[in-house]
Amino acid sequence: MPMTSSAARAAAAATVTAVLLAVAGCSDEGNGDGDRPKDLASQQLEWRPCPAPSEAEGGGPAPSPLPGGTKWQCSFMDVPLDWAKPDGETIELALIRAPARDPENRIGSLVYNFGGPGASGVYALPALASEYEALRDRYDLVSFDPRGVGRSVPVECLDDREMDELAAGDPTPDDSAEEKSFQRGIEEFTDGCEENSGEELPHVGTLNAARDLDLMRQVLGDDKLHYFGISYGTELGGVYAHLYPKNIGRAVFDAVVDPTQGTVQSALGQVRGFQLALGNFAEDCLDRGDACRLPGSSVAEIEDWVIRLLDRLDKKPVPGIGERMLTEGQAANGIIHTLYSKEYWKLLEQGLDEADGGNGALLLAFSDAQSGRSENGTYSNIQAAGTAIGCVDAKARYTLEQAKSMVPEFRKASPVFGEYLAWGQASCSEWPVAGTWDHPDVSAPGAPPIVVVGNTGDPATPYEGTKAMARALGKGVAVQVTYEGEGHGSYSSSPCVQKAVNGYLLNGRVPSDGTVCK
């Protein structure tokens, strides 16, 4: 199915059966001055017409020209493989940009990170560009594939056939045999990552990505980094602000990660967020009366029916696409994908109804989009990169037994999704590289205002994270804007939020702290 902008945004999130959204943190590394080799800071980028995205980025055709005929430009930037050895081996990061429409009033570059971790910015920016077209008046719109992602020395773990087998596995073991199979899947995935990308794995974390951002700022010719971070991109932005508070220009964080939590608390927040979104979906369905295709006369009854459907799929998958069956895990993955945007609620209703009747094609298609699987059966590297980044960021290493012990707490937080994310806590159990931190230090004393935008109905980055980020950035730094809505993120859904953000980014008008958009 063609990917809408909302689908592209949702597909950029980590899958429920892969590593969870990692809440990273960093120790005090100072302002980073002196970390950058001068020859890399002065390198000249060669901007050329953009090719079609690589399979690791997501595949598909080359990006279409922008309104007015402006063509996308792509380049590569050299960065140190190991920032502890800045004069050593280098790797290339893939960049993309759309030049500003009004060069005479150009502010600089506006650099985007769309989240994941593991999402290709080279793929995502053209897919979402229409939502940010107003900002191109005075900015070059720029994004990139972070190290380990897409075209930037991508982490490689399993081939497409092996990824299909992994996706069809049972993410909620019911007995010792299934637990062994689950553990075997983690080990095979980890072994594949180490075999194919072992040299890069220690260097793909958020801390190094933040250092890359500051080098990028210089190479792009900007005195300050103007930045738009979404979802995990807010975490990356927070780490950057901590390292380089005086290098921040105008920055916006949308769909904000809570930087104060470890992996377990972060995952519990996510399952509560998805449970809330599912309840809002069910309530919306009930409000349509007889037009609602799902059984039940209350939100609780519809949620219980979804649980029973997933239990049936656990015992007996139904036909999906071609010879592929819809399993329990893929159904849950597909449901989660549709909860990222209210635009999908009607399709979620249809997919659940059809799966109940024995046709799992629609939910499987949504699961594929969430997992980065193309219609031709190839996978992007979003799961490999997301796992690698998450595991090198987070110190926590939970065994399968420890993850199993978390199931009751997670199930209490979300009867529908809790068990999936509880078992997912074992994703890094076999990882060959030690983690960096428990949670990030994003304190940024001396930084200019950073606009943080939270959506009260956000399933993936619950609204509480916005308040936590605002506190953690420090007094006088964060300016909080709230959108009372649904879906992951706010800027693309709310004209009110767009007005506040555009006024700040384009004209320097800082919105009032506590602004509420409905």
XYZ file of C-alpha atoms in Angstrom:
518
model
C 0.000 0.000 0.000
C 1.258 3.526 -0.635
C 2.784 5.147 2.425
C 1.133 8.350 3.605
C 3.099 10.905 5.601
C 1.585 9.507 8.781
C 2.588 6.019 7.718
C 6.146 7.136 7.088
C 6.239 8.744 10.510
C 4.859 5.642 12.167
C 7.145 3.311 10.225
C 10.062 5.215 11.670
C 9.295 3.876 15.149
C 10.898 0.782 16.644
C 8.813 -2.351 16.485
C 7.210 -3.910 19.538
C 9.073 -7.176 19.018
C 12.448 -5.480 18.640
C 14.257 -3.410 21.219
C 12.055 -0.833 22.904
C 12.492 2.884 22.704
C 15.731 3.261 24.662
C 15.786 5.963 27.284
C 19.406 6.949 27.024
C 21.473 9.211 29.187
C 24.928 10.606 29.350
C 27.554 11.438 31.862
C 28.940 14.944 32.013
C 31.245 15.184 28.997
C 31.730 18.942 29.116
C 30.982 21.093 26.090
C 32.817 18.867 23.634
C 35.200 21.610 22.460
C 38.396 20.118 21.179
C 36.771 16.810 20.184
C 36.588 17.735 16.516
C 39.516 17.400 14.122
C 39.881 20.653 12.201
C 40.258 18.996 8.812
C 36.849 17.301 9.174
C 35.209 20.534 10.283
C 36.410 22.255 7.125
C 35.468 19.511 4.671
C 33.475 20.569 1.630
C 30.288 18.654 0.835
C 29.556 17.652 -2.750
C 25.795 18.017 -3.206
C 24.389 15.898 -6.038
C 20.937 14.765 -7.214
C 19.540 12.195 -4.816
C 19.442 8.559 -5.876
C 16.644 6.166 -4.985
C 16.737 5.174 -1.297
C 18.777 2.083 -0.541
C 17.034 -1.020 0.773
C 18.474 -0.240 4.215
C 16.824 3.200 4.054
C 13.461 1.793 2.964
C 13.706 1.490 -0.822
C 11.383 3.004 -3.392
C 11.895 5.692 -6.060
C 14.143 8.725 -5.869
C 12.474 11.685 -4.108
C 10.251 13.825 -6.306
C 11.020 17.541 -6.790
C 9.545 19.986 -4.302
C 6.872 22.566 -5.181
C 8.353 24.976 -7.692
C 10.646 22.305 -9.102
C 13.399 22.430 -6.465
C 15.288 19.143 -6.502
C 16.554 17.292 -3.480
C 20.313 17.246 -3.004
C 22.313 14.489 -1.325
C 25.860 14.219 -0.040
C 28.123 12.373 2.377
C 30.003 13.770 5.364
C 33.055 12.189 6.982
C 32.979 11.664 10.770
C 35.324 9.745 13.086
C 34.330 6.131 13.591
C 35.493 6.470 17.190
C 35.186 9.949 18.711
C 37.714 8.893 21.350
C 40.190 8.716 18.426
C 39.057 11.681 16.324
C 42.112 11.533 14.058
C 41.616 7.856 13.298
C 39.390 5.960 10.866
C 36.401 7.814 9.427
C 32.989 6.720 8.200
C 30.489 8.478 5.941
C 27.097 9.850 6.997
C 24.438 10.314 4.312
C 22.795 13.759 4.174
C 19.874 15.236 2.247
C 18.743 18.835 1.871
C 16.211 21.065 0.154
C 17.586 24.609 -0.307
C 15.695 27.563 1.178
C 13.230 29.366 -1.102
C 14.375 32.824 -0.015
C 18.191 32.769 0.034
C 18.467 36.481 0.888
C 16.554 35.940 4.157
C 17.952 32.496 4.875
C 18.599 31.784 8.574
C 20.644 28.644 8.031
C 20.072 24.913 7.990
C 17.238 23.285 9.953
C 18.385 19.762 10.801
C 15.761 17.058 11.410
C 15.887 13.759 13.226
C 12.619 11.846 12.884
C 13.171 9.267 15.589
C 13.357 5.524 15.885
C 16.076 5.178 16.934
C 17.097 3.784 13.575
C 14.933 5.829 11.193
C 16.489 7.076 7.975
C 16.242 10.849 7.731
C 17.270 10.676 4.074
C 14.136 8.600 3.481
C 11.809 10.399 5.901
C 12.403 14.066 5.059
C 11.175 13.883 1.441
C 8.238 11.704 2.542
C 7.185 14.314 5.108
C 8.417 17.481 3.415
C 4.952 18.836 2.590
C 4.284 19.159 6.321
C 7.321 21.410 6.772
C 7.196 23.389 3.526
C 6.526 26.701 5.322
C 9.863 26.379 7.121
C 11.718 26.187 3.798
C 11.095 29.914 3.341
C 14.149 30.693 5.462
C 15.904 27.377 6.051
C 17.634 24.719 4.066
C 15.726 21.640 5.267
C 18.356 19.026 6.136
C 18.243 15.494 7.471
C 20.623 12.575 7.668
C 21.028 8.900 8.348
C 22.674 8.673 11.779
C 25.643 6.332 12.099
C 24.520 2.726 11.744
C 21.332 3.736 9.920
C 20.289 3.527 6.275
C 23.175 4.565 4.033
C 25.486 5.563 6.921
C 27.461 2.327 7.430
C 24.226 0.463 8.258
C 24.162 -2.138 11.001
C 23.375 -5.496 9.404
C 22.116 -8.492 11.366
C 19.893 -10.981 9.509
C 18.905 -11.459 5.882
C 15.322 -10.974 4.691
C 14.338 -14.631 5.040
C 15.696 -14.749 8.580
C 13.878 -11.500 9.396
C 10.608 -13.031 8.192
C 11.196 -16.017 10.472
C 11.959 -13.731 13.401
C 8.854 -11.623 12.759
C 6.665 -14.735 12.690
C 8.003 -15.961 16.033
C 6.065 -15.903 19.285
C 6.922 -12.755 21.303
C 4.982 -13.947 24.377
C 6.273 -17.413 25.369
C 3.760 -19.635 27.140
C 5.979 -22.564 28.187
C 9.614 -23.579 28.483
C 9.854 -24.692 24.859
C 8.605 -21.316 23.618
C 10.928 -19.546 26.043
C 13.884 -21.422 24.584
C 12.766 -20.511 21.078
C 12.417 -16.852 22.106
C 15.907 -16.847 23.634
C 17.286 -18.548 20.522
C 15.825 -15.758 18.396
C 17.594 -13.123 20.513
C 20.877 -15.011 20.267
C 20.631 -15.498 16.489
C 19.802 -11.841 15.933
C 22.658 -10.704 18.175
C 25.134 -13.122 16.593
C 24.169 -11.822 13.161
C 24.747 -8.218 14.239
C 28.152 -9.062 15.701
C 29.222 -11.104 12.679
C 28.169 -8.523 10.093
C 28.738 -5.222 11.925
C 30.950 -6.000 14.910
C 33.417 -3.169 14.257
C 30.681 -0.520 14.176
C 28.542 -1.710 17.106
C 30.491 0.074 19.891
C 30.172 3.425 18.097
C 26.526 3.761 17.032
C 25.058 5.291 20.191
C 23.334 8.592 20.813
C 26.388 10.232 22.379
C 28.378 9.826 19.171
C 25.393 10.897 17.081
C 25.252 14.141 19.083
C 28.933 14.759 18.378
C 28.255 14.082 14.715
C 25.533 16.732 14.843
C 27.955 19.394 16.011
C 30.427 18.499 13.295
C 27.531 18.657 10.826
C 26.664 22.125 12.065
C 30.165 23.326 11.197
C 30.347 21.557 7.864
C 26.993 23.092 6.876
C 28.472 26.495 7.675
C 26.223 27.365 10.633
C 27.355 29.145 13.799
C 24.423 27.584 15.663
C 22.538 24.301 15.260
C 18.905 24.907 14.362
C 17.186 21.609 15.088
C 13.816 19.869 14.849
C 13.759 16.586 16.772
C 10.801 14.212 16.799
C 10.305 11.240 19.154
C 13.771 9.702 19.739
C 15.052 12.825 17.970
C 14.139 14.768 21.122
C 16.462 12.550 23.138
C 19.248 13.110 20.641
C 18.527 16.835 20.795
C 18.606 16.806 24.595
C 21.974 15.047 24.662
C 23.298 17.562 22.121
C 22.025 20.464 24.228
C 23.844 19.032 27.247
C 27.124 18.654 25.378
C 26.957 21.911 23.433
C 24.494 24.283 25.165
C 26.068 27.400 23.663
C 25.898 25.956 20.127
C 22.109 25.582 20.142
C 20.216 27.958 17.878
C 16.449 27.619 17.533
C 15.360 24.127 18.548
C 12.038 22.299 18.723
C 11.372 18.928 20.384
C 8.071 17.273 19.351
C 6.728 13.964 20.794
C 9.150 14.190 23.677
C 11.006 11.267 25.237
C 11.211 11.240 29.030
C 14.968 11.491 29.708
C 14.649 10.736 33.411
C 13.553 7.104 33.132
C 15.419 3.848 32.676
C 14.402 1.223 30.150
C 11.775 -0.505 32.303
C 9.987 2.657 33.371
C 10.136 3.963 29.819
C 8.606 0.760 28.474
C 5.891 0.843 31.138
C 5.094 4.393 30.077
C 4.824 3.263 26.480
C 2.483 0.380 27.199
C 0.242 2.726 29.184
C 0.332 5.109 26.249
C -0.684 2.441 23.744
C -3.373 1.165 26.111
C -4.726 4.717 26.384
C -4.706 5.107 22.602
C -6.506 1.787 22.126
C -9.149 2.873 24.631
C -9.598 6.164 22.768
C -9.927 4.227 19.514
C -12.560 1.930 21.055
C -14.491 4.882 22.452
C -14.481 6.539 19.044
C -15.814 3.335 17.498
C -18.603 3.096 20.061
C -19.571 6.721 19.424
C -20.479 5.683 15.863
C -23.123 3.290 17.136
C -24.196 0.574 14.722
C -21.532 1.681 12.235
C -18.852 0.259 14.543
C -17.844 -3.184 13.272
C -16.396 -4.404 16.576
C -18.375 -6.370 19.180
C -18.986 -4.920 22.605
C -20.966 -2.140 24.232
C -18.113 -0.616 26.244
C -14.431 0.154 25.876
C -13.584 -2.668 28.278
C -15.592 -5.185 26.233
C -13.858 -4.189 22.992
C -10.440 -4.421 24.663
C -11.309 -7.869 26.050
C -12.357 -8.924 22.553
C -9.003 -7.771 21.150
C -7.211 -9.802 23.835
C -9.236 -12.898 22.907
C -8.469 -12.346 19.209
C -4.735 -12.185 19.925
C -5.001 -15.330 22.068
C -6.680 -17.154 19.177
C -3.963 -16.014 16.791
C -1.362 -17.301 19.234
C -2.896 -20.754 18.944
C -3.827 -20.619 15.269
C -2.577 -17.896 12.885
C -4.830 -16.898 9.988
C -3.949 -16.355 6.307
C -2.251 -13.047 5.677
C -0.448 -12.039 2.465
C 0.521 -14.705 -0.048
C 1.789 -17.701 1.869
C 2.523 -15.643 4.991
C 0.243 -16.053 7.985
C -0.842 -13.406 10.495
C 0.532 -14.410 13.896
C -0.255 -13.034 17.328
C 2.897 -10.927 17.443
C 2.372 -9.491 13.969
C -1.237 -8.633 14.802
C -0.130 -6.761 17.926
C 2.573 -5.042 15.898
C 0.005 -4.006 13.276
C -2.367 -2.663 15.928
C 0.430 -0.588 17.439
C 1.301 0.831 14.028
C -2.230 2.100 13.488
C -2.354 3.740 16.921
C 0.348 6.199 15.877
C -2.229 8.232 13.958
C -5.965 8.787 14.327
C -6.119 8.690 10.509
C -5.719 4.919 10.766
C -8.495 4.175 13.218
C -11.044 3.206 10.570
C -8.473 0.888 8.991
C -7.649 -0.616 12.374
C -11.325 -1.356 12.877
C -11.451 -2.994 9.450
C -8.265 -4.966 10.058
C -9.462 -6.324 13.397
C -12.837 -7.277 11.962
C -11.246 -9.037 8.982
C -8.705 -10.873 11.145
C -11.562 -12.097 13.328
C -13.139 -13.484 10.173
C -9.949 -15.241 9.081
C -8.355 -12.622 6.795
C -5.180 -11.192 8.294
C -3.894 -9.314 5.231
C -4.550 -5.766 6.448
C -3.066 -6.180 9.933
C -0.072 -7.987 8.415
C 0.477 -5.072 6.010
C 0.509 -2.669 8.940
C 2.896 -4.940 10.832
C 5.198 -4.963 7.809
C 5.177 -1.163 7.690
C 6.022 -1.015 11.385
C 8.858 -3.502 10.917
C 10.354 -1.816 7.861
C 9.384 -4.627 5.466
C 8.708 -3.592 1.874
C 6.109 -5.231 -0.354
C 8.918 -6.989 -2.226
C 10.026 -8.702 0.980
C 13.137 -6.645 1.703
C 13.676 -5.051 5.096
C 15.121 -1.670 5.936
C 17.675 -1.762 8.729
C 15.468 0.109 11.227
C 15.215 -2.904 13.537
C 18.932 -3.693 13.377
C 19.932 -0.066 13.890
C 17.306 0.530 16.571
C 18.475 -2.462 18.556
C 22.142 -1.545 18.175
C 21.608 2.070 19.243
C 19.312 1.124 22.112
C 21.649 -1.537 23.456
C 24.790 0.605 23.297
C 22.936 3.478 24.995
C 21.319 1.606 27.886
C 23.357 -0.090 30.624
C 20.498 -2.390 31.625
C 20.892 -6.036 30.634
C 17.877 -8.110 31.631
C 17.893 -11.876 31.289
C 14.937 -13.824 29.981
C 14.046 -14.841 33.548
C 14.121 -11.222 34.673
C 11.934 -10.196 31.756
C 9.520 -13.005 32.605
C 9.263 -11.707 36.157
C 8.158 -8.308 34.804
C 5.156 -9.710 32.912
C 2.592 -9.214 35.744
C 3.561 -5.553 36.219
C 3.488 -4.865 32.488
C 0.216 -6.743 32.041
C -1.305 -4.612 34.801
C -0.156 -1.468 32.983
C -1.662 -2.737 29.724
C -3.753 -5.918 29.490
C -3.413 -5.796 25.693
C 0.213 -4.808 25.073
C 2.002 -5.284 28.382
C 3.218 -8.821 27.912
C 4.859 -8.053 24.554
C 6.965 -5.224 25.918
C 7.797 -7.094 29.105
C 9.450 -9.941 27.200
C 11.118 -7.327 25.003
C 13.179 -6.238 27.996
C 15.468 -9.206 27.241
C 16.393 -7.823 23.799
C 19.866 -6.688 24.899
C 20.588 -9.711 27.099
C 23.230 -11.135 24.730
C 24.560 -7.868 23.311
C 28.356 -7.902 22.857
C 28.876 -4.207 23.706
C 28.388 -2.692 27.154
C 25.783 0.032 27.544
C 26.681 3.679 28.160
C 24.254 5.023 30.745
C 21.177 4.525 32.902
C 19.382 7.572 31.545
C 20.525 10.763 29.825
C 21.798 13.936 31.326
C 20.112 16.577 29.181
C 20.708 19.517 31.498
C 21.664 22.474 29.327
C 22.515 25.515 31.447
C 23.137 28.537 29.263
C 21.173 27.187 26.311
C 18.645 29.461 24.585
C 14.918 28.612 24.663
C 14.040 25.114 23.435
C 10.378 24.603 22.524
C 9.112 21.234 23.782
C 5.755 20.079 22.411
C 3.686 17.301 23.998
C 0.499 15.590 22.851
C -1.815 14.428 25.648
C -2.919 11.399 23.600
C 0.507 10.344 22.319
C 0.839 6.543 22.570
C 4.572 6.175 21.948
C 5.993 9.117 23.896
C 3.454 9.768 26.658
C 2.717 13.372 27.558
C 4.410 13.093 30.955
C 7.740 12.906 29.135
C 7.317 16.478 27.915
C 7.150 17.805 31.468
C 10.104 15.635 32.502
C 12.226 16.881 29.592
C 11.312 20.488 30.405
C 12.454 20.041 34.020
C 15.601 18.162 33.040
C 16.752 20.771 30.509
C 16.901 23.206 33.386
C 15.415 26.446 34.582
C 14.789 28.995 31.887
C 15.551 26.666 28.952
C 12.393 24.742 28.052
C 9.252 26.448 26.755
C 6.366 23.977 26.933
C 3.529 23.751 24.402
C 0.693 21.235 24.881
C -1.570 19.768 22.203
C -4.734 18.114 23.486
C -5.089 15.556 20.730
C -4.368 12.042 19.488
C -1.495 10.383 17.674
C 2.285 10.460 17.810
C 3.543 14.031 17.657
C 1.768 17.362 17.375
C 3.220 19.639 14.699
C 1.693 17.769 11.769
C -1.721 17.485 13.447
C -2.365 20.928 14.922
C -2.462 24.272 13.065
C -2.170 25.924 16.481
C 1.094 24.094 17.211
C 2.357 24.866 13.706
C 1.704 28.568 14.243
C 3.606 28.580 17.536
C 6.534 26.571 16.192
C 6.765 28.436 12.870
C 6.674 31.783 14.650
C 9.629 30.712 16.738
C 11.713 29.054 14.036
C 11.076 31.648 11.319
C 10.835 34.864 13.300
C 12.302 34.127 16.714
C 9.005 34.668 18.569
C 9.230 32.400 21.613
C 5.759 31.053 22.472
C 4.408 31.563 25.964
C 5.436 28.789 28.306
C 2.330 26.687 29.009
C 0.635 27.390 25.669
C -2.226 24.923 25.110
C -3.559 23.959 21.670
C -6.800 22.033 21.210
